[in-house]
Amino acid sequence: MPTLKLASWNINSVRARLPIVGQLIEAEAPDIICLQETKVRDSQFPHADFEEAGYVHRYLHGQPMHHGVAILSKVPLQEERRYDWQDNGEARHIGVRLPNGVLLENVYIPAGGDVPDREENPKFGQKLDFYERMIRWSEALDVPTIMMGDFNIAPLECDVWSHKQLLGVVSHTPLECETMERLRASNDWVDIGREFVAAPERLYTWWSYRAKDWRKSDRGRRLDHVWVSPELKSQVKAHRVLEDARSWDRPSDHIPLITELEL
DNA sequence: ATGGTCGGTTCCCGA
């Protein structure tokens, strides 16, 4: 039974983050890396850097400027599909099949703008609609699946620095949290983050760039997640977040998540 | 106290 080490990281531009992606590879040597917000068209992806690091299998879904996801792997995978859950062509998903048939879905769910109101802010409605399309996909899933990425919702009270102060802030509104829970329930998904760091223990994956001292103010949110189908739950052997990465040179505002599975 | 900072097709926009 080989152990597979997976990393998930919203890196907010793969080109700007190349040095610290290298730092992650040196520190953790993951077998497979799921990146979100690569912000690069596929033809300009920094292939050589990942080739040199041993990630000779790459599966990209990028676009100019915004969004973009990538799966980088030391082991050969089979590209399965790129879902357009956004329904407007934005590059927010890529899925692959692992050698044993398990599906790996890498997703970047939209942030949803600033105002939590469909009428006033179309981006908020697009985010909810994205979740609804995922729910329809998830309900029909009949293959063991690992899903990871930036879900852009912090569902539990303990997933944000202040539940009360964030109730009206996009990423933690009751409507978003309920919608996310409907997605979770639709395939009985297991929230691996909370399997390893049980609520109500503090667990964040994102801190705003705008804080003077992110660690001191610690106004974090758990926006990034790893979910697995229930039949895979017992095969997940380890999971942790690399909080120190928020202090690496020219950091992302998100930190990497590391998950080890026996497959 | 209602700001603040990133990245990119960069003097705006999305996050």
XYZ file of C-alpha atoms in Angstrom, chain A residues 120-258:
139
model
C -26.578 44.115 -5.544
C -23.564 41.943 -6.346
C -23.790 39.417 -9.202
C -20.526 37.764 -8.101
C -22.224 36.583 -4.911
C -24.967 34.886 -6.928
C -22.359 33.330 -9.222
C -20.626 31.851 -6.190
C -23.875 30.332 -4.889
C -24.719 29.035 -8.376
C -21.237 27.485 -8.610
C -21.978 25.581 -5.394
C -25.392 24.496 -6.732
C -23.764 23.041 -9.882
C -21.213 21.257 -7.695
C -24.052 19.810 -5.607
C -25.700 18.361 -8.733
C -22.350 16.832 -9.798
C -21.646 15.541 -6.292
C -25.070 13.889 -5.923
C -24.345 11.752 -8.984
C -20.774 10.808 -7.991
C -20.196 7.072 -7.780
C -16.372 6.935 -7.778
C -14.138 7.385 -4.685
C -12.995 10.996 -4.905
C -10.593 13.410 -3.231
C -11.542 17.064 -3.641
C -9.230 19.862 -2.570
C -8.678 23.539 -3.130
C -9.875 27.016 -2.253
C -13.587 26.672 -1.404
C -13.761 30.351 -0.324
C -16.106 29.567 2.582
C -15.146 29.141 6.246
C -18.089 27.010 7.419
C -17.775 26.665 11.213
C -17.800 29.330 13.916
C -14.271 28.246 14.838
C -13.133 28.544 11.201
C -12.915 32.346 11.507
C -11.286 34.713 13.999
C -14.659 36.169 15.001
C -17.909 34.441 14.101
C -19.980 37.452 15.203
C -17.956 40.001 13.269
C -17.910 37.914 10.098
C -21.589 36.893 9.953
C -22.173 39.564 7.298
C -18.856 39.115 5.518
C -18.738 37.097 2.289
C -17.079 33.723 3.078
C -18.898 33.229 6.394
C -22.531 34.314 5.868
C -25.177 31.829 7.063
C -26.419 31.344 3.478
C -22.918 30.398 2.257
C -22.282 28.105 5.228
C -25.638 26.349 4.680
C -24.938 25.983 0.958
C -21.520 24.495 1.678
C -23.046 22.060 4.156
C -25.548 20.946 1.491
C -22.599 20.227 -0.817
C -20.857 18.278 1.953
C -23.984 16.258 2.702
C -24.676 15.526 -0.988
C -21.946 12.875 -1.117
C -21.380 12.452 2.625
C -17.995 14.153 2.087
C -15.519 13.951 4.981
C -13.950 17.293 5.978
C -10.369 16.144 6.505
C -9.249 19.402 8.104
C -11.649 18.864 10.991
C -10.895 15.119 11.178
C -7.344 16.017 12.199
C -7.950 19.299 14.049
C -11.313 18.806 15.717
C -13.615 21.784 16.271
C -13.468 24.116 18.131
C -9.673 24.162 17.872
C -8.272 27.080 15.873
C -7.573 26.152 12.226
C -7.038 28.807 9.540
C -5.614 28.676 6.002
C -5.825 32.335 4.935
C -4.849 35.708 6.398
C -5.399 39.018 4.559
C -2.428 40.842 3.061
C -3.821 44.010 4.625
C -2.958 43.221 8.227
C 0.193 44.921 9.477
C 1.251 41.768 11.301
C -0.804 38.755 10.205
C 0.435 36.586 13.077
C -0.166 39.185 15.776
C -3.685 40.143 14.675
C -4.403 36.510 13.615
C -7.587 37.422 11.772
C -7.578 34.146 9.876
C -10.193 32.126 8.064
C -10.322 28.457 6.976
C -11.093 28.911 3.272
C -9.092 25.970 1.901
C -10.296 22.418 2.331
C -9.654 18.750 1.615
C -12.736 16.557 1.376
C -12.838 12.837 0.609
C -15.612 10.366 -0.190
C -16.606 8.418 2.940
C -15.063 5.166 1.642
C -11.623 6.872 1.564
C -11.785 8.261 5.082
C -9.847 5.443 6.732
C -7.075 5.756 4.117
C -6.207 9.329 5.070
C -3.205 8.939 7.387
C -2.101 12.514 8.000
C -3.190 16.071 7.386
C -1.748 19.416 8.393
C -1.483 23.034 7.279
C 1.859 24.824 6.916
C 1.184 28.031 8.804
C 4.827 29.143 8.647
C 4.465 29.505 4.875
C 2.448 32.672 5.493
C 5.757 34.237 6.614
C 7.902 32.978 3.739
C 9.429 35.584 1.434
C 6.775 37.190 -0.825
C 4.051 34.930 0.583
C 0.676 33.942 -0.758
C -2.222 35.011 1.468
C -3.139 31.294 1.638
C -1.016 28.511 3.142
C -0.406 24.987 1.801
C -2.408 21.975 3.033
C -0.646 18.619 3.201
